[in-house]
Coordinates of C-alpha atoms in Angstrom, one line a residue:
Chain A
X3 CA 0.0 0.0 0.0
X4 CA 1.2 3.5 -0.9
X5 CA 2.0 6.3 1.2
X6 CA -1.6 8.3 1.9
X7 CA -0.1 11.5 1.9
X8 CA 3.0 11.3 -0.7
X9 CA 0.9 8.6 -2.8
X10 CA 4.6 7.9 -3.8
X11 CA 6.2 5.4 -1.3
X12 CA 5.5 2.5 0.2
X13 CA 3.2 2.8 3.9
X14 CA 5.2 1.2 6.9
X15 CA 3.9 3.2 9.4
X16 CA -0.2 3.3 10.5
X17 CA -0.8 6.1 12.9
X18 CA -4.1 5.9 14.5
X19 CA -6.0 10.3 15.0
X20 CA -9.2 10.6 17.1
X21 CA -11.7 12.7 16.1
X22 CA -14.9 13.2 18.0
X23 CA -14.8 10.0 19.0
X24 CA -13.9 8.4 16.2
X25 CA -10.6 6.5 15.3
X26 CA -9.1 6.6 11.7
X27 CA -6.2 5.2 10.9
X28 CA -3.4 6.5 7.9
X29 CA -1.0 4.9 6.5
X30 CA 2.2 6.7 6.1
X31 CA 6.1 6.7 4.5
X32 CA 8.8 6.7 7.3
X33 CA 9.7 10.5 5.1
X34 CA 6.1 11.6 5.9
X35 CA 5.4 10.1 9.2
X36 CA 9.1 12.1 10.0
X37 CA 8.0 15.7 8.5
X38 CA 5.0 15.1 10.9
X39 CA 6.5 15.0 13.9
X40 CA 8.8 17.6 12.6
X41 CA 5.8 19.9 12.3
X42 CA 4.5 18.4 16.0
X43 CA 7.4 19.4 17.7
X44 CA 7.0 23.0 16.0
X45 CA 4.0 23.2 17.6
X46 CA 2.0 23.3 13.7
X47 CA -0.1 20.8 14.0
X48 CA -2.9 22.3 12.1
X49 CA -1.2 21.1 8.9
X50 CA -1.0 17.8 10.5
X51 CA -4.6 18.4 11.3
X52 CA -6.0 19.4 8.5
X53 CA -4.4 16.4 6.4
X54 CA -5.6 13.6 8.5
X55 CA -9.3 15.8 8.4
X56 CA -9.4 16.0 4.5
X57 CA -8.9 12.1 4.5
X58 CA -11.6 11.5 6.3
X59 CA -13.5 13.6 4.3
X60 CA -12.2 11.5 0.9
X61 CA -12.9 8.3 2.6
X62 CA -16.3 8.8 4.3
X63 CA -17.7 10.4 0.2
X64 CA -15.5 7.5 -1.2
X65 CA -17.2 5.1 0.6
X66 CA -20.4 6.4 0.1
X67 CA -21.1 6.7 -3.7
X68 CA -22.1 3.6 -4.8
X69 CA -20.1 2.6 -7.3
X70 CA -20.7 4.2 -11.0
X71 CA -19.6 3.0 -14.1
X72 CA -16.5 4.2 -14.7
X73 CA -17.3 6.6 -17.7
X74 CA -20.8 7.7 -16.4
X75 CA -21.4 11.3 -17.2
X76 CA -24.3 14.0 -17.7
X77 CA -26.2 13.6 -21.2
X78 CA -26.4 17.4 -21.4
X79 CA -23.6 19.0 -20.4
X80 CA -20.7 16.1 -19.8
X81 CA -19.9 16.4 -16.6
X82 CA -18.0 13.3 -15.7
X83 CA -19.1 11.8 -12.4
X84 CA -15.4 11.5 -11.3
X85 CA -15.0 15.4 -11.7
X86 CA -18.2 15.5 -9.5
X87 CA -16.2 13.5 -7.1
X88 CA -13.6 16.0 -7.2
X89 CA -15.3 18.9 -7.0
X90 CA -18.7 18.1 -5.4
X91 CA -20.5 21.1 -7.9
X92 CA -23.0 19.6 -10.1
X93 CA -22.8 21.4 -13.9
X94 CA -26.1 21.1 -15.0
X95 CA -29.8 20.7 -13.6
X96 CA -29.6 17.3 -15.9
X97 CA -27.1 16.0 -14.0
X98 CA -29.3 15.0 -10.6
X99 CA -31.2 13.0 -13.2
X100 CA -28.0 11.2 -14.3
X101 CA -26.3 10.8 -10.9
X102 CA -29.2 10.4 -9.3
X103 CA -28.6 6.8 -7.9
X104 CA -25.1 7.7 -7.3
X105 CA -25.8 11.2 -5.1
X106 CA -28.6 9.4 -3.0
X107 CA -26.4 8.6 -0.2
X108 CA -24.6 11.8 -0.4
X109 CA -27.7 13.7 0.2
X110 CA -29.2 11.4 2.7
X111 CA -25.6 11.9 4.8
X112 CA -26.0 15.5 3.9
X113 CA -29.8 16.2 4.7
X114 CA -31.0 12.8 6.5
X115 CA -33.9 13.2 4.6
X116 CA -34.7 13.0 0.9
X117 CA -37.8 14.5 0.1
X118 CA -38.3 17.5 -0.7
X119 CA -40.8 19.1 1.9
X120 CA -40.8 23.1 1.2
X121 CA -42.0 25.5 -1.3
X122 CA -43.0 24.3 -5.3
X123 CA -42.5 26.3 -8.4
X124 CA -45.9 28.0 -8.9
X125 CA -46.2 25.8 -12.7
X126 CA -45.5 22.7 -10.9
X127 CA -47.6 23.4 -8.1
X128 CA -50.5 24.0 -11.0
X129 CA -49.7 21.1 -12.8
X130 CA -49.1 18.9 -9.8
X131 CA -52.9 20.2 -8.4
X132 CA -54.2 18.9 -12.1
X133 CA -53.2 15.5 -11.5
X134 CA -54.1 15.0 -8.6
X135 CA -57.3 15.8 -9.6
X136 CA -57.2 13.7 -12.6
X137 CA -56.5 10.7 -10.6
X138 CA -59.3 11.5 -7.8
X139 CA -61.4 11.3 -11.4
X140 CA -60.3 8.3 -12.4
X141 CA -60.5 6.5 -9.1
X142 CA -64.2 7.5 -8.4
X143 CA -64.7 7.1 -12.1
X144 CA -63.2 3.2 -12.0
X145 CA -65.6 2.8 -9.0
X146 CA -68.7 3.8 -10.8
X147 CA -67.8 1.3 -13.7
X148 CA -67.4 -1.3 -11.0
X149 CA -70.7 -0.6 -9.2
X150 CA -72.5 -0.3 -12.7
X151 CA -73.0 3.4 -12.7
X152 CA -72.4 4.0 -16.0
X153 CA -74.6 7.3 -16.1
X154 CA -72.1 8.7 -13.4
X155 CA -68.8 7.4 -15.5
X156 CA -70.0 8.9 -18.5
X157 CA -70.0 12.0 -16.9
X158 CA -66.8 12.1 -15.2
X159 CA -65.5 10.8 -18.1
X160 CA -66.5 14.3 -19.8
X161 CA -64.6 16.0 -16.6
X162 CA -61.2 13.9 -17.3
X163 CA -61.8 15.4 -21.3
X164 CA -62.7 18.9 -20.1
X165 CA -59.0 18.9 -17.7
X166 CA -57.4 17.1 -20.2
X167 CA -57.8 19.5 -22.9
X168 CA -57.3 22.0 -20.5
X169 CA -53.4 20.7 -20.1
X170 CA -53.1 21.1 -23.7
X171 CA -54.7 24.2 -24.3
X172 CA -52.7 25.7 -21.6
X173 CA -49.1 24.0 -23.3
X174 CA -50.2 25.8 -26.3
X175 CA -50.1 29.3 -25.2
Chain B
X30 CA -43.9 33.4 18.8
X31 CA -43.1 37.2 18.9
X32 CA -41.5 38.6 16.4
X33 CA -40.1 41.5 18.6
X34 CA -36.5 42.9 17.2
X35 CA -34.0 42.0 19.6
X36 CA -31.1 43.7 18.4
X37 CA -29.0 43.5 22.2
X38 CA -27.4 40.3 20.7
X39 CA -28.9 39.6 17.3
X40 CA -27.6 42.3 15.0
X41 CA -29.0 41.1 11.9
X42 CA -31.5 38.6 10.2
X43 CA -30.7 37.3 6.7
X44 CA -31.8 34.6 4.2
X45 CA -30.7 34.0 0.9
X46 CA -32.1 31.3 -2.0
X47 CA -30.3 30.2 -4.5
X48 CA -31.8 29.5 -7.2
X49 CA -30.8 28.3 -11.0
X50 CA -32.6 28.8 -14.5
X51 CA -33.5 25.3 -15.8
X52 CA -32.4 25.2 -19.4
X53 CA -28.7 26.9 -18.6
X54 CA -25.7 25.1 -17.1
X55 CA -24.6 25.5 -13.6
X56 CA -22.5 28.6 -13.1
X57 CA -19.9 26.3 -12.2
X58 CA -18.8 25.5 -15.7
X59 CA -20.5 28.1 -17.8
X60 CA -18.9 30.5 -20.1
X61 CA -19.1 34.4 -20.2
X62 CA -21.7 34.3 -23.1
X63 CA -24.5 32.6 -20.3
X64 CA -22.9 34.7 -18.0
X65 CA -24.6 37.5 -19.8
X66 CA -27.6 35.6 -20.7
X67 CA -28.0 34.7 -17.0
X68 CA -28.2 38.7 -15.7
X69 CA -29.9 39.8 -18.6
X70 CA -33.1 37.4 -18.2
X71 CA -32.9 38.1 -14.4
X72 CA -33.3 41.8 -15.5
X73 CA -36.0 41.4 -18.0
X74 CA -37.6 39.1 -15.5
X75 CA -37.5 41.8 -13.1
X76 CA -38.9 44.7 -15.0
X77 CA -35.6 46.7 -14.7
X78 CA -33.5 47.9 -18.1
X79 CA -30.3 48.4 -16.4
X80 CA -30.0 50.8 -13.0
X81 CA -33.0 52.8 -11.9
X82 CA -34.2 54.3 -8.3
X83 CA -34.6 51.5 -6.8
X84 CA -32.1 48.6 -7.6
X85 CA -28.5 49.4 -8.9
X86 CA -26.7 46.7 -10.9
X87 CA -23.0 46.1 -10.3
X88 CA -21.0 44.8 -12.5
X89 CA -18.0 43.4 -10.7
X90 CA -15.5 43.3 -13.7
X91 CA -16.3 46.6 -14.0
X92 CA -15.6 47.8 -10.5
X93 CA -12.4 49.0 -8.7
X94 CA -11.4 45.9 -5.4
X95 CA -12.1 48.8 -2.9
X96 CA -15.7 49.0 -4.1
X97 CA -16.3 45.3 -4.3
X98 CA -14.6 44.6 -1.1
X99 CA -16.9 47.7 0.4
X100 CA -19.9 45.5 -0.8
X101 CA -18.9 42.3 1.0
X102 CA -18.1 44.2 4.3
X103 CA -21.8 45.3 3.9
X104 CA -22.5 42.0 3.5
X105 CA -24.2 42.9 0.2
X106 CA -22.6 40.7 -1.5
X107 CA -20.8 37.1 -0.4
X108 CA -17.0 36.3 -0.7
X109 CA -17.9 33.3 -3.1
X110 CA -19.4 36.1 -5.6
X111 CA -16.3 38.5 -5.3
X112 CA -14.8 35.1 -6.5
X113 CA -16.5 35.0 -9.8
X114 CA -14.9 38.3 -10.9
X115 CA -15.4 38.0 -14.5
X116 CA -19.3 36.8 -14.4
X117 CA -20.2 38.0 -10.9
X118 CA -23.0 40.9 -10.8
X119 CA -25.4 41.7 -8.1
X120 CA -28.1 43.8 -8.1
X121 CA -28.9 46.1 -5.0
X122 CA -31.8 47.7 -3.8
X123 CA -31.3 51.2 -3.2
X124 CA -32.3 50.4 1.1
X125 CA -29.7 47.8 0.8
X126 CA -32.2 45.0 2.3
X127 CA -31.9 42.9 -1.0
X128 CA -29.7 42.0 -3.1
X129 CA -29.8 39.2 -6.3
X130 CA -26.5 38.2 -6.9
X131 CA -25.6 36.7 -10.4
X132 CA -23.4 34.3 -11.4
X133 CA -22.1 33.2 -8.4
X134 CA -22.1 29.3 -7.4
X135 CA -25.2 29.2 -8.3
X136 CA -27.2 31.7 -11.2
X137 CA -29.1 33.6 -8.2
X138 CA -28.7 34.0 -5.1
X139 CA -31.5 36.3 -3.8
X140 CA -30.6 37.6 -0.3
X141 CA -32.8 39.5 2.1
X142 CA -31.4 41.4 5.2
X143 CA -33.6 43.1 8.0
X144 CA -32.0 44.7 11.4
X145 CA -32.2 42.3 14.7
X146 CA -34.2 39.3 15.0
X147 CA -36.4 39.1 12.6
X148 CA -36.0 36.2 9.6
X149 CA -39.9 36.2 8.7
X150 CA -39.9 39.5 7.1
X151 CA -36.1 38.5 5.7
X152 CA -37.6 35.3 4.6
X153 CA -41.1 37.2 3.3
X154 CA -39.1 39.9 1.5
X155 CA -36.6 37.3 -0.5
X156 CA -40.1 35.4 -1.8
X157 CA -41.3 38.3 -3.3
X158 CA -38.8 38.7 -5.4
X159 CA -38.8 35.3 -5.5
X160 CA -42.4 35.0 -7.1
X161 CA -42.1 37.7 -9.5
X162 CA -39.0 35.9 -11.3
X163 CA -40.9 32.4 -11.1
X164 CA -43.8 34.2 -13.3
X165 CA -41.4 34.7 -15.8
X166 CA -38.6 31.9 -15.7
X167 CA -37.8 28.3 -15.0
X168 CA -36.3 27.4 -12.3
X169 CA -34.4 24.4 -11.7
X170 CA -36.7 21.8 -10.1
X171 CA -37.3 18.3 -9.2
X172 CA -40.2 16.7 -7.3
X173 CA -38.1 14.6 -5.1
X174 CA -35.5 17.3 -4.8
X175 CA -36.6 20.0 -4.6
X176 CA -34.9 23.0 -6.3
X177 CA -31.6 22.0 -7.6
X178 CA -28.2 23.5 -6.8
X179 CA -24.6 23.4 -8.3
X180 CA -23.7 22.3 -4.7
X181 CA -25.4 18.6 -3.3
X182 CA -25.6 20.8 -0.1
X183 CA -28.2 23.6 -0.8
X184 CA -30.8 21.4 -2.5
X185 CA -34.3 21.1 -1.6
X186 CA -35.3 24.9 -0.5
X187 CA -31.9 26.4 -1.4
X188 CA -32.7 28.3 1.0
X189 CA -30.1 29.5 4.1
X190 CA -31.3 31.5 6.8
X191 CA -28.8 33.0 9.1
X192 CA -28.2 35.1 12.3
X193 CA -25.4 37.2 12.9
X194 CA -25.3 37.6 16.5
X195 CA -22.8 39.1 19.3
X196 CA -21.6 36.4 21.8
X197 CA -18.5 38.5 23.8
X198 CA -19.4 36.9 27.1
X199 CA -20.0 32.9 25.3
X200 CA -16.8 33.7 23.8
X201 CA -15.3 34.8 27.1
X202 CA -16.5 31.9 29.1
X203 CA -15.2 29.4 26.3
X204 CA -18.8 28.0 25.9
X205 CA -18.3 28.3 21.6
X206 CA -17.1 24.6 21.3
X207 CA -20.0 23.7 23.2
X208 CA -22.2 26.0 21.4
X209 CA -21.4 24.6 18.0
X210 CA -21.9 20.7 19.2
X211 CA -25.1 20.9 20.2
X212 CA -26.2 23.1 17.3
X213 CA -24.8 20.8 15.0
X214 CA -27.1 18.3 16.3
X215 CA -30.1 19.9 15.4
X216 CA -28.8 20.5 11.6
X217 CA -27.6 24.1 11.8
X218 CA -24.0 25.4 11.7
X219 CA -21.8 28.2 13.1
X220 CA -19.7 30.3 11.3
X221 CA -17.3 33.6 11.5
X222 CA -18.7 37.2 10.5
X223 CA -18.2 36.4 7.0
X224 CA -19.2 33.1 6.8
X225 CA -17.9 29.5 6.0
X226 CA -14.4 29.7 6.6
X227 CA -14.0 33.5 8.2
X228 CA -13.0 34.2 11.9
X229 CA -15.7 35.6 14.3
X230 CA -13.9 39.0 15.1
X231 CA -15.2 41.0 17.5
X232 CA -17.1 37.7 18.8
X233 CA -19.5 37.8 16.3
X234 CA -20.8 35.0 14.5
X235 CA -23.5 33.8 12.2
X236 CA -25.8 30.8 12.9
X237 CA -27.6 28.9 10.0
X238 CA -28.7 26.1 8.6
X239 CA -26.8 23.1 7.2
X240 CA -29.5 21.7 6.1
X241 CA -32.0 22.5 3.1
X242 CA -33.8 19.4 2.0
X243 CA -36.8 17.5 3.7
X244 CA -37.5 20.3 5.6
X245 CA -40.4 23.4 5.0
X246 CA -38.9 26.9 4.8
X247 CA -40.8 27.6 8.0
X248 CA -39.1 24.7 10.1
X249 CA -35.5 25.9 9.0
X250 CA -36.2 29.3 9.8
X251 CA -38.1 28.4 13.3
X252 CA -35.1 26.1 14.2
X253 CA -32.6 29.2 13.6
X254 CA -34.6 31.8 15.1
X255 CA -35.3 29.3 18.0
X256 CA -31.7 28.4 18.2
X257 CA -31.0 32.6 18.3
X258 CA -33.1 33.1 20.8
X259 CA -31.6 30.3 23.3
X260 CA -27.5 31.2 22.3
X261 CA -29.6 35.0 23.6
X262 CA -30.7 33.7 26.8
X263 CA -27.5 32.6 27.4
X264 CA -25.7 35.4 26.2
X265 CA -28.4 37.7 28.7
X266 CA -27.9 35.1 31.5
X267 CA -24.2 35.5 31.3
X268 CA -24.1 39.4 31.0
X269 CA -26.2 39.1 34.1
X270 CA -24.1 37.5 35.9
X271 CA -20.9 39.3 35.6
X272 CA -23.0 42.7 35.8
X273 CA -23.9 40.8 39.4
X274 CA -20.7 39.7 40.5
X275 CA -18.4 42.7 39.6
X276 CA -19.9 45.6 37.6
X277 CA -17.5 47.7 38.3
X278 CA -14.6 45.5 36.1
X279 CA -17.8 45.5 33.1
X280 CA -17.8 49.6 32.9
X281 CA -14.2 49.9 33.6
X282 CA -13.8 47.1 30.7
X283 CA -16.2 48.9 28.3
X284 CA -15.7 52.5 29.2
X285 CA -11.8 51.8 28.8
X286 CA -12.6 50.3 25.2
X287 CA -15.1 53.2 24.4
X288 CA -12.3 56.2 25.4
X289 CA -9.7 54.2 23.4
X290 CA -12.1 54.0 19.9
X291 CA -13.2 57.9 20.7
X292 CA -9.9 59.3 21.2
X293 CA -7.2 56.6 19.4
X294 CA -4.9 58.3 16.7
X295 CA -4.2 55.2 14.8
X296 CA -5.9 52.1 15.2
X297 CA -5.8 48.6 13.4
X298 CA -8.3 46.4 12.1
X299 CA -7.9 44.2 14.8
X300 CA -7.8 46.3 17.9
X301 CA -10.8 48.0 16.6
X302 CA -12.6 44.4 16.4
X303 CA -11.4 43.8 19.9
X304 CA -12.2 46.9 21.6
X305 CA -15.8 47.3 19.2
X306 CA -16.8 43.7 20.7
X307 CA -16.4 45.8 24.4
X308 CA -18.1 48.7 22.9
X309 CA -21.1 47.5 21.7
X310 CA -21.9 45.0 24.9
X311 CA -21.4 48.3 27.3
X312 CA -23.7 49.7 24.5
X313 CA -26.2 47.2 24.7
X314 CA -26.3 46.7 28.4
X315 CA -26.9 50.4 28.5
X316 CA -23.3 51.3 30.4
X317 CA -22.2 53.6 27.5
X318 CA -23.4 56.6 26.2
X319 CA -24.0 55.7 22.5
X320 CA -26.5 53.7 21.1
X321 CA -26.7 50.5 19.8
X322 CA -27.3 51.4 16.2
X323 CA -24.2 53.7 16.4
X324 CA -21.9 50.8 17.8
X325 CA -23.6 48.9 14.7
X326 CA -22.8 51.5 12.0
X327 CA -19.3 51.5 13.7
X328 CA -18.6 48.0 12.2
X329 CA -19.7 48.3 9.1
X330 CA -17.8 51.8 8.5
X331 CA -14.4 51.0 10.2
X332 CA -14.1 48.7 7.6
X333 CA -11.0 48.8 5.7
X334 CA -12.3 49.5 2.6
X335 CA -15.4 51.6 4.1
X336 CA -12.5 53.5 5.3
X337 CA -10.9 54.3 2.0
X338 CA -14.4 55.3 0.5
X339 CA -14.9 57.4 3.0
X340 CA -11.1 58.8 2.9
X341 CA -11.4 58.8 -1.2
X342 CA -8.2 57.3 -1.4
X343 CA -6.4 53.9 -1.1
X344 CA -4.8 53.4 1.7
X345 CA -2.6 51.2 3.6
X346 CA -0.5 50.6 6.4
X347 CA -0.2 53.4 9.4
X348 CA -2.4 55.9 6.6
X349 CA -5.2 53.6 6.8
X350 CA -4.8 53.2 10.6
X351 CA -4.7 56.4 10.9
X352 CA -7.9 57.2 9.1
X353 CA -9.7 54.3 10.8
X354 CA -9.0 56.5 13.9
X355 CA -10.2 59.8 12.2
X356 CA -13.8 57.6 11.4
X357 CA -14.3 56.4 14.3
X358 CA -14.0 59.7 16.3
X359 CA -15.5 61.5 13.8
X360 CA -18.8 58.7 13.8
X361 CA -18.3 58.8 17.9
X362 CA -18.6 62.8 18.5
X363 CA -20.9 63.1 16.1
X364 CA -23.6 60.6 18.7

C-alpha cells in the first residue's frame, strides 16, 4: 500500500487520529510520518490536522457513492461523475437526473432526509394540483364502472376530457 | 412566537435562495456568453433595463477591489461572488435590504437582510422577489428534490437562513465549542462574520442552517430563530451575571474600550474588532453613552475598505490606521 499522503512510497507506518470519538487510521512513509513530527514538535499541528481531516472527508464520500460506471457522465452537459467526485458542484440541472442513484447517499448523509418538503414552483404546483385531480377522477370514475354506474362514469369521463384539454390548451399558449 | 427585534445580541436577520434557471448550465462550468444571458433574463424578468431608483446593478469586472470589497463588508454581496470576478454581478436595492447576486455558485442567489431578529420579514421579502422571477422563468426543479443547486448541499429549499449575533461573554467563558456541538445536532452550523471559513472578530458569529432538504422553509427558519433566541438567553444570562458579580470590572472594561475608539490616533483592524466587541456589549447593556445602532454602523464603517471610500483614497499601512481612527472619532462625536 502506498503512502496516503505522498501517494509515492510504500506505507510502513499506520498512525491511529481521534476525532470526535472516532478513530481513523493512515498509512504513512517513514519520510512523511518524519515531517509530521517535525511539524508536532513545532508546535504546527494544524497542517498535520487538516491532512488527517481531508482524509476523512475523501474516505467517508468514497465510501459512500455507490459505485458508478466508470465513464458515467451527464447527457447534457458532460460532466464526468469523477470530476463531481472531485469537486462536489453539479454542472447542470440534468445531472441529478444522471447521478441520481449515485448522489442518493450523499444527500441522505448530507440532509438525513430525501424529500423535498418546502415550497414548489408555482407551474408545478398548477400542474401537480391537475393531477391529482385527474387521478381523484379516475378512481371515483373506475368505482362507478365497477358498481355499474355508467350514467355517473360517463359523466366524469367528460370532466377527465374537459382537464385534459385543458393541459393542452394551456401547453399551447 | 413574537416577532419583537432583539437587536442587544442579534444584529442582523438574513436569508438568501439560491436558485438556477432550468435550461442553462450551472454557473460552475459556464462561459461568459450565459454569464450574460444569465443577468440579462434576471433583468428582463424583473422589470428593470439596467440601474434605476430603486435597484442598482454592479457589474464586478467593471468595479475597482475597494468598491467590491466595500460591498462584502456590507455583506451585500458574499466572498464566493467576489470570487466569480469576471461573471459576478449583483443587483442592489437602493435600502440595501436585497440584493440578487448573479453568477455566483449558483445563477441567483437572492438575499434578504432586515436589522435584529427578525427572519420572517427577511424570509417574506426574498419570496417576493422570489415569485415575480418564477412568473417569468424556469427554475431548476425536481419533485423529489426540490430545487436543484450546483452544490449537493443547498438542494431542496436552497434556502439558508442566518443570524449574525454578538456572543462576547459565550466567547469569554469558552462556551463556543459547546455552542457549536449541540447546534450541530439539530442540523444548523456556526460560522465567523463572514461566513464558512472567516474568523468571528469582534465575537461575532453567524448561525444557519446546514440543512436545506426535507424540511419546510418555516421549520429551517423556526429552528434558527429558535436556536438565536436560546444562544440569547445565554448570552443575557451571562451578562447578568458578571454585571452581578463585579460591575465595576464591566464599565471599567467597556468605558476603557469606548475612550480608546473615541480618542485613538491610529488604530488597526484588529484592535478595533477587539475593543468594538467591548463597545457595543457596554452599549447594549446600557453602560455607555451611544446607542446601539451607532456601535452597529461602527462595524460596518471602520471597515477597511469603508475606510478608504470614505477617505477617497487607497490606503494602507499606518495611513489607513490612521484614518480608521479619524472615522471612528468623527462617527463617535458626532452621537
Amino acid at each position: 500500500m502506498l503512502c496516503e499522503e505522498c501517494h509515492q512510497n510504500p506505507a510502513t507506518v499506520l498512525i491511529s487520529v481521534l476525532v470526535n470519538g472516532e478513530a481513523t487510521q493512515r498509512h504513512l512513509c517513514a519520510s512523511c510520518m518524519q515531517k509530521i513530527q517535525q511539524n508536532i514538535a513545532k508546535g504546527n499541528i494544524q497542517s498535520f490536522l487538516s491532512s488527517v481531516l481531508s482524509s476523512i472527508v475523501n474516505a467517508s464520500t468514497k465510501e459512500n457513492f455507490p459505485p458508478a460506471e466508470k465513464n458515467l457522465a451527464c447527457s447534457r452537459c458532460g460532466l464526468t461523475f469523477q470530476e463531481f467526485q472531485k469537486t462536489s458542484k453539479l454542472g447542470c440541472s440534468q445531472c441529478y437526473q444522471d447521478f441520481r442513484e449515485q448522489l442518493k447517499p450523499m444527500l441522505l448523509r448530507i440532509h438525513g432526509r430525501s424529500q423535498h418538503a418546502g415550497h414548489v414552483p408555482y407551474v408545478n404546483a398548477e400542474e401537480q394540483e391537475k393531477q391529482k385531480a385527474i387521478s381523484q377522477l379516475r378512481n371515483k370514475m373506475d368505482q362507478a364502472v365497477s358498481e355499474e354506474n355508467f350514467e355517473e362514469a360517463a359523466l366524469i369521463r367528460d370532466q377527465l376530457k374537459q382537464l385534459a384539454s385543458m393541459k393542452e390548451g394551456e401547453e399551447n399558449v | 412566537m413574537s416577532n419583537v427585534i432583539q437587536n442587544d445580541i442579534v444584529l442582523s436577520s438574513r436569508v438568501r435562495l439560491a436558485r438556477n434557471y432550468d435550461d442553462l448550465p450551472f454557473s460552475t462550468i459556464h462561459s461568459q456568453g450565459i454569464a450574460t444571458v444569465c443577468v440579462q433574463r434576471t433583468l428582463q424578468a424583473l422589470n428593470i433595463s439596467q440601474s434605476n431608483d430603486e435597484y442598482t446593478l454592479y457589474t464586478l469586472r467593471d468595479l475597482g477591489d475597494v468598491q467590491k470589497k466595500s460591498l462584502m463588508e456590507s455583506h451585500l454581496v458574499s466572498r464566493d461572488l467576489l470570487q466569480h470576478n469576471e461573471v459576478g454581478a449583483a443587483l442592489i436595492r437602493s435600502d440595501q435590504a436585497l440584493s440578487i447576486m448573479m453568477n455566483e455558485e449558483d445563477h441567483l442567489r437572492i438575499q434578504s437582510i432586515q436589522k435584529g431578529q427578525d427572519l420572517p420579514h427577511a424570509a417574506e421579502l426574498a419570496y417576493l422577489v422570489e415569485a415575480t422571477l418564477e412568473k417569468q422563468v424556469r427554475f431548476a426543479f425536481d419533485n423529489q428534490l426540490g430545487y436543484l443547486t450546483a452544490c449537493p448541499t443547498n438542494t431542496g429549499t436552497g434556502m439558508r437562513a442566518s443570524l449574525m449575533v454578538h456572543l462576547p461573554l459565550l466567547t469569554l467563558f469558552k462556551q463556543m465549542g459547546n455552542v457549536g456541538q449541540s447546534i450541530a445536532k439539530v442540523g444548523l452550523t456556526i460560522r465567523g462574520m463572514y461566513g464558512e471559513g472567516s474568523d468571528a472578530l469582534g465575537n461575532v458569529y453567524q448561525v444557519s442552517n446546514q440543512v436545506t432538504l426535507g424540511r419546510t422553509e418555516n421549520e429551517i427558519i423556526e429552528a434558527v430563530t429558535a436556536v438565536g433566541r436560546q444562544l440569547t438567553d445565554m448570552e443575557r444570562s451571562l451578562r447578568q451575571k458578571a454585571e452581578t458579580a463585579d460591575n465595576m470590572a464591566l464599565e471599567d472594561q467597556t468605558f476603557r474600550a469606548y475612550g480608546l475608539l473615541r480618542y485613538a490616533r491610529r488604530i488597526s483592524s484588529d484592535e478595533f474588532m477587539q475593543n468594538w466587541s467591548n463597545v457595543r456589549l457596554g452599549a447594549a447593556m446600557g453602560k455607555l453613552p451611544i446607542t446601539i445602532e451607532t456601535a452597529d454602523q461602527l462595524l460596518e464603517q471602520a471597515q477597511d475598505a469603508h475606510i478608504m471610500q470614505w477617505a477617497e483614497k487607497r490606503l494602507k499601512g499606518d495611513e489607513l490606521n490612521k484614518a480608521r481612527a479619524a472615522r471612528i472619532r468623527d462617527l463617535l462625536n458626532n452621537e
